[in-house]
């Protein structure tokens, strides 16, 4: 396949992620950590969970608040039920996505709807601009049948969760941050290219196999994130597989370039706004 990219973005750095636990003790790998928030603006966090040991996930994420950003949960395997204090409820199954806009705030829980088997997926946090941080909260529960998948003759498969790829518009389009969220599957020897607007921040997270990323073919191993450079003139992302298949996320977005003030589940622009969020939560106003 001939390249259409003239200057693919190279890998600026590799990130291995940090094993941690969250909620009531769910074990996960925190890939996009707080120290990368400004570099990967508008993205605030990426967690990867993958376990077939119920002890790692069964306690789930009991009631907890959010304000000021969006959470995107993408399930690869397993089932998670969510409920919130506004009476919303849904079940997220394999291949499904929940795109939640926390806005001015809500309290919700995410609890496994299974007692054994594999639980695998991602949660991505996407910032909201200051003008929208106190907007009305909302959900979109998106079943896999509503998420376009491009299947090419060369065996490459691209699931378009958000943004546009291969001439296809994804399940979600968001203003301000304009996120691109792709799940790319490459057969052995496969190759995938994606145009990216100049100045947008982007990264690749490989969750199966070893990928070759960029024009120089930087090796990115499974469970590694590659932060892509933003050099002027670079026109997109290039992913390739060697002798074995590869599965990877390609995520990109338009930076907000606003101040970030975070305390746990509250992400605002100033310390005062965060303190107000904490006070509102304590007073039952979220």
GROMACS .gro file of C-alpha atoms in nm:
model
  286
    1UNK     CA    1   0.000   0.000   0.000
    2UNK     CA    2   0.147   0.337  -0.100
    3UNK     CA    3   0.175   0.598   0.169
    4UNK     CA    4  -0.049   0.903   0.152
    5UNK     CA    5   0.124   1.075   0.444
    6UNK     CA    6   0.424   1.284   0.350
    7UNK     CA    7   0.554   1.341   0.702
    8UNK     CA    8   0.410   1.094   0.955
    9UNK     CA    9   0.436   1.199   1.318
   10UNK     CA   10   0.723   1.032   1.498
   11UNK     CA   11   0.716   0.901   1.855
   12UNK     CA   12   0.818   1.171   2.102
   13UNK     CA   13   0.827   0.940   2.405
   14UNK     CA   14   0.711   0.604   2.532
   15UNK     CA   15   0.503   0.568   2.850
   16UNK     CA   16   0.468   0.237   3.035
   17UNK     CA   17   0.185   0.336   3.266
   18UNK     CA   18   0.150   0.293   3.641
   19UNK     CA   19  -0.025  -0.004   3.804
   20UNK     CA   20  -0.278   0.129   4.054
   21UNK     CA   21  -0.619   0.063   4.200
   22UNK     CA   22  -0.929   0.280   4.203
   23UNK     CA   23  -1.288   0.265   4.315
   24UNK     CA   24  -1.327  -0.011   4.576
   25UNK     CA   25  -0.995  -0.166   4.480
   26UNK     CA   26  -1.022  -0.233   4.105
   27UNK     CA   27  -0.674  -0.308   3.969
   28UNK     CA   28  -0.584  -0.116   3.655
   29UNK     CA   29  -0.299   0.040   3.458
   30UNK     CA   30  -0.304   0.422   3.459
   31UNK     CA   31  -0.143   0.510   3.128
   32UNK     CA   32  -0.214   0.881   3.093
   33UNK     CA   33  -0.120   1.028   3.429
   34UNK     CA   34  -0.163   1.377   3.572
   35UNK     CA   35   0.187   1.489   3.470
   36UNK     CA   36   0.092   1.439   3.103
   37UNK     CA   37  -0.231   1.643   3.112
   38UNK     CA   38  -0.081   1.959   2.964
   39UNK     CA   39   0.121   1.774   2.702
   40UNK     CA   40  -0.182   1.570   2.590
   41UNK     CA   41  -0.447   1.843   2.640
   42UNK     CA   42  -0.750   1.795   2.616
   43UNK     CA   43  -0.703   1.443   2.758
   44UNK     CA   44  -0.678   1.410   3.135
   45UNK     CA   45  -0.645   1.037   3.204
   46UNK     CA   46  -0.647   0.695   3.040
   47UNK     CA   47  -0.694   0.375   3.242
   48UNK     CA   48  -0.667   0.022   3.102
   49UNK     CA   49  -0.820  -0.269   3.291
   50UNK     CA   50  -0.759  -0.632   3.192
   51UNK     CA   51  -0.811  -0.923   3.429
   52UNK     CA   52  -0.984  -1.258   3.448
   53UNK     CA   53  -0.941  -1.262   3.828
   54UNK     CA   54  -1.270  -1.148   3.987
   55UNK     CA   55  -1.073  -1.027   4.289
   56UNK     CA   56  -0.922  -0.756   4.068
   57UNK     CA   57  -1.253  -0.603   3.959
   58UNK     CA   58  -1.556  -0.742   4.145
   59UNK     CA   59  -1.588  -0.454   4.395
   60UNK     CA   60  -1.623  -0.208   4.106
   61UNK     CA   61  -1.663   0.166   4.146
   62UNK     CA   62  -1.928   0.251   4.407
   63UNK     CA   63  -2.092   0.596   4.420
   64UNK     CA   64  -1.847   0.874   4.332
   65UNK     CA   65  -1.885   1.228   4.193
   66UNK     CA   66  -1.756   1.399   3.877
   67UNK     CA   67  -1.757   1.760   3.761
   68UNK     CA   68  -1.602   1.953   3.474
   69UNK     CA   69  -1.510   1.690   3.213
   70UNK     CA   70  -1.627   1.386   3.013
   71UNK     CA   71  -1.562   1.019   3.080
   72UNK     CA   72  -1.549   0.768   2.796
   73UNK     CA   73  -1.574   0.401   2.895
   74UNK     CA   74  -1.501   0.146   2.622
   75UNK     CA   75  -1.561  -0.219   2.709
   76UNK     CA   76  -1.375  -0.491   2.521
   77UNK     CA   77  -1.491  -0.778   2.742
   78UNK     CA   78  -1.720  -0.805   3.041
   79UNK     CA   79  -2.030  -0.617   3.155
   80UNK     CA   80  -2.060  -0.307   3.374
   81UNK     CA   81  -2.382  -0.155   3.509
   82UNK     CA   82  -2.392   0.217   3.581
   83UNK     CA   83  -2.640   0.418   3.786
   84UNK     CA   84  -2.647   0.783   3.886
   85UNK     CA   85  -2.826   1.010   4.131
   86UNK     CA   86  -3.049   1.150   3.855
   87UNK     CA   87  -3.210   0.808   3.804
   88UNK     CA   88  -3.018   0.709   3.490
   89UNK     CA   89  -2.914   0.346   3.453
   90UNK     CA   90  -2.758   0.137   3.179
   91UNK     CA   91  -2.560  -0.178   3.106
   92UNK     CA   92  -2.233  -0.154   2.916
   93UNK     CA   93  -2.144  -0.477   2.739
   94UNK     CA   94  -1.859  -0.602   2.516
   95UNK     CA   95  -1.779  -0.357   2.237
   96UNK     CA   96  -2.002  -0.086   2.382
   97UNK     CA   97  -1.911   0.271   2.477
   98UNK     CA   98  -2.051   0.507   2.736
   99UNK     CA   99  -1.980   0.875   2.671
  100UNK     CA  100  -2.070   1.066   2.985
  101UNK     CA  101  -2.061   1.444   3.010
  102UNK     CA  102  -2.030   1.519   3.380
  103UNK     CA  103  -2.073   1.895   3.334
  104UNK     CA  104  -2.185   2.063   3.657
  105UNK     CA  105  -2.183   1.728   3.827
  106UNK     CA  106  -2.339   1.396   3.912
  107UNK     CA  107  -2.279   1.104   4.144
  108UNK     CA  108  -2.270   0.761   3.984
  109UNK     CA  109  -2.156   0.403   4.030
  110UNK     CA  110  -2.006   0.150   3.790
  111UNK     CA  111  -2.040  -0.207   3.910
  112UNK     CA  112  -1.952  -0.535   3.731
  113UNK     CA  113  -2.250  -0.737   3.614
  114UNK     CA  114  -2.051  -1.060   3.628
  115UNK     CA  115  -1.890  -1.277   3.893
  116UNK     CA  116  -1.616  -1.434   3.683
  117UNK     CA  117  -1.453  -1.419   3.341
  118UNK     CA  118  -1.252  -1.153   3.163
  119UNK     CA  119  -1.308  -0.783   3.233
  120UNK     CA  120  -1.122  -0.566   2.981
  121UNK     CA  121  -1.155  -0.210   2.862
  122UNK     CA  122  -1.056   0.153   2.891
  123UNK     CA  123  -1.169   0.472   3.056
  124UNK     CA  124  -1.061   0.800   2.900
  125UNK     CA  125  -1.117   1.143   3.058
  126UNK     CA  126  -1.168   1.431   2.814
  127UNK     CA  127  -1.161   1.787   2.946
  128UNK     CA  128  -1.442   2.036   2.891
  129UNK     CA  129  -1.377   2.402   2.813
  130UNK     CA  130  -1.441   2.645   3.098
  131UNK     CA  131  -1.760   2.769   2.930
  132UNK     CA  132  -1.909   2.417   2.951
  133UNK     CA  133  -1.782   2.291   3.285
  134UNK     CA  134  -2.113   2.369   3.456
  135UNK     CA  135  -2.337   2.249   3.172
  136UNK     CA  136  -2.621   2.003   3.225
  137UNK     CA  137  -2.480   1.649   3.264
  138UNK     CA  138  -2.571   1.382   3.011
  139UNK     CA  139  -2.503   1.027   2.890
  140UNK     CA  140  -2.479   0.838   2.567
  141UNK     CA  141  -2.481   0.461   2.596
  142UNK     CA  142  -2.364   0.338   2.255
  143UNK     CA  143  -2.407  -0.032   2.170
  144UNK     CA  144  -2.146  -0.190   1.939
  145UNK     CA  145  -2.400  -0.205   1.656
  146UNK     CA  146  -2.406   0.177   1.652
  147UNK     CA  147  -2.027   0.215   1.621
  148UNK     CA  148  -1.903   0.211   1.259
  149UNK     CA  149  -1.630  -0.039   1.173
  150UNK     CA  150  -1.427  -0.004   0.852
  151UNK     CA  151  -1.306  -0.342   0.728
  152UNK     CA  152  -1.055  -0.319   0.446
  153UNK     CA  153  -0.961  -0.585   0.193
  154UNK     CA  154  -0.608  -0.602   0.333
  155UNK     CA  155  -0.746  -0.722   0.669
  156UNK     CA  156  -0.712  -0.390   0.852
  157UNK     CA  157  -1.013  -0.311   1.072
  158UNK     CA  158  -1.086   0.031   1.223
  159UNK     CA  159  -1.360   0.095   1.480
  160UNK     CA  160  -1.451   0.465   1.463
  161UNK     CA  161  -1.574   0.559   1.810
  162UNK     CA  162  -1.530   0.934   1.770
  163UNK     CA  163  -1.425   1.168   1.490
  164UNK     CA  164  -1.373   1.065   1.128
  165UNK     CA  165  -1.156   0.801   0.962
  166UNK     CA  166  -1.141   0.628   0.624
  167UNK     CA  167  -1.427   0.850   0.504
  168UNK     CA  168  -1.652   0.734   0.788
  169UNK     CA  169  -1.800   0.949   1.065
  170UNK     CA  170  -1.780   0.788   1.407
  171UNK     CA  171  -2.049   0.731   1.668
  172UNK     CA  172  -1.955   1.052   1.853
  173UNK     CA  173  -1.861   1.403   1.745
  174UNK     CA  174  -1.786   1.659   2.014
  175UNK     CA  175  -1.734   2.036   1.984
  176UNK     CA  176  -1.431   2.227   2.116
  177UNK     CA  177  -1.202   1.926   2.171
  178UNK     CA  178  -1.299   1.747   1.844
  179UNK     CA  179  -1.174   1.408   1.967
  180UNK     CA  180  -1.066   1.124   1.742
  181UNK     CA  181  -1.096   0.781   1.906
  182UNK     CA  182  -1.008   0.478   1.693
  183UNK     CA  183  -0.960   0.110   1.779
  184UNK     CA  184  -0.726  -0.017   1.507
  185UNK     CA  185  -0.671  -0.389   1.438
  186UNK     CA  186  -0.382  -0.480   1.206
  187UNK     CA  187  -0.307  -0.825   1.066
  188UNK     CA  188   0.057  -0.934   1.050
  189UNK     CA  189   0.228  -0.700   0.805
  190UNK     CA  190  -0.070  -0.460   0.811
  191UNK     CA  191  -0.040  -0.084   0.790
  192UNK     CA  192  -0.273   0.204   0.881
  193UNK     CA  193  -0.252   0.578   0.822
  194UNK     CA  194  -0.465   0.855   0.969
  195UNK     CA  195  -0.455   1.224   0.881
  196UNK     CA  196  -0.432   1.448   1.188
  197UNK     CA  197  -0.479   1.826   1.197
  198UNK     CA  198  -0.162   2.017   1.277
  199UNK     CA  199  -0.144   2.116   1.642
  200UNK     CA  200  -0.378   1.843   1.768
  201UNK     CA  201  -0.228   1.629   2.042
  202UNK     CA  202  -0.224   1.255   1.976
  203UNK     CA  203  -0.112   0.925   2.123
  204UNK     CA  204  -0.120   0.555   2.043
  205UNK     CA  205  -0.186   0.289   2.307
  206UNK     CA  206  -0.096  -0.065   2.202
  207UNK     CA  207  -0.294  -0.327   2.394
  208UNK     CA  208  -0.208  -0.639   2.193
  209UNK     CA  209   0.104  -0.725   1.994
  210UNK     CA  210   0.397  -0.497   1.913
  211UNK     CA  211   0.339  -0.203   1.678
  212UNK     CA  212   0.573   0.002   1.462
  213UNK     CA  213   0.475   0.369   1.486
  214UNK     CA  214   0.583   0.668   1.277
  215UNK     CA  215   0.790   0.699   0.962
  216UNK     CA  216   1.095   0.557   1.140
  217UNK     CA  217   0.899   0.257   1.268
  218UNK     CA  218   0.951   0.304   1.642
  219UNK     CA  219   0.876  -0.021   1.825
  220UNK     CA  220   0.587   0.022   2.070
  221UNK     CA  221   0.522  -0.288   2.277
  222UNK     CA  222   0.194  -0.412   2.423
  223UNK     CA  223   0.081  -0.198   2.720
  224UNK     CA  224   0.292   0.096   2.607
  225UNK     CA  225   0.166   0.440   2.504
  226UNK     CA  226   0.345   0.637   2.235
  227UNK     CA  227   0.308   1.015   2.259
  228UNK     CA  228   0.322   1.150   1.903
  229UNK     CA  229   0.521   1.463   1.826
  230UNK     CA  230   0.349   1.784   1.717
  231UNK     CA  231   0.624   1.911   1.486
  232UNK     CA  232   0.491   2.162   1.226
  233UNK     CA  233   0.446   1.996   0.889
  234UNK     CA  234   0.368   1.650   1.028
  235UNK     CA  235   0.047   1.531   0.868
  236UNK     CA  236  -0.074   1.222   1.049
  237UNK     CA  237  -0.018   0.893   1.231
  238UNK     CA  238   0.129   0.576   1.085
  239UNK     CA  239   0.088   0.237   1.253
  240UNK     CA  240   0.222  -0.093   1.123
  241UNK     CA  241   0.241  -0.454   1.240
  242UNK     CA  242   0.540  -0.681   1.209
  243UNK     CA  243   0.512  -1.059   1.210
  244UNK     CA  244   0.213  -1.069   1.446
  245UNK     CA  245  -0.125  -0.892   1.461
  246UNK     CA  246  -0.161  -0.566   1.655
  247UNK     CA  247  -0.450  -0.399   1.836
  248UNK     CA  248  -0.412  -0.036   1.934
  249UNK     CA  249  -0.603   0.280   2.018
  250UNK     CA  250  -0.528   0.599   1.827
  251UNK     CA  251  -0.658   0.903   2.014
  252UNK     CA  252  -0.622   1.269   1.919
  253UNK     CA  253  -0.789   1.598   2.000
  254UNK     CA  254  -0.777   1.975   1.976
  255UNK     CA  255  -0.606   2.128   2.281
  256UNK     CA  256  -0.811   2.369   2.494
  257UNK     CA  257  -0.506   2.558   2.625
  258UNK     CA  258  -0.683   2.648   2.949
  259UNK     CA  259  -0.563   2.624   3.308
  260UNK     CA  260  -0.626   2.285   3.469
  261UNK     CA  261  -0.712   2.263   3.839
  262UNK     CA  262  -0.786   1.908   3.956
  263UNK     CA  263  -0.877   1.751   4.287
  264UNK     CA  264  -0.965   1.387   4.231
  265UNK     CA  265  -1.293   1.367   4.038
  266UNK     CA  266  -1.328   1.745   3.993
  267UNK     CA  267  -1.147   1.918   3.705
  268UNK     CA  268  -1.195   2.293   3.679
  269UNK     CA  269  -0.992   2.597   3.568
  270UNK     CA  270  -0.913   2.747   3.910
  271UNK     CA  271  -0.847   2.630   4.266
  272UNK     CA  272  -1.149   2.829   4.381
  273UNK     CA  273  -1.377   2.644   4.140
  274UNK     CA  274  -1.245   2.311   4.265
  275UNK     CA  275  -1.305   2.415   4.627
  276UNK     CA  276  -1.659   2.512   4.529
  277UNK     CA  277  -1.709   2.168   4.372
  278UNK     CA  278  -1.592   1.996   4.692
  279UNK     CA  279  -1.826   2.215   4.898
  280UNK     CA  280  -2.118   2.147   4.664
  281UNK     CA  281  -2.056   1.772   4.691
  282UNK     CA  282  -2.041   1.785   5.070
  283UNK     CA  283  -2.366   1.982   5.075
  284UNK     CA  284  -2.547   1.739   4.845
  285UNK     CA  285  -2.561   1.982   4.552
  286UNK     CA  286  -2.405   1.742   4.299
   0.00000   0.00000   0.00000
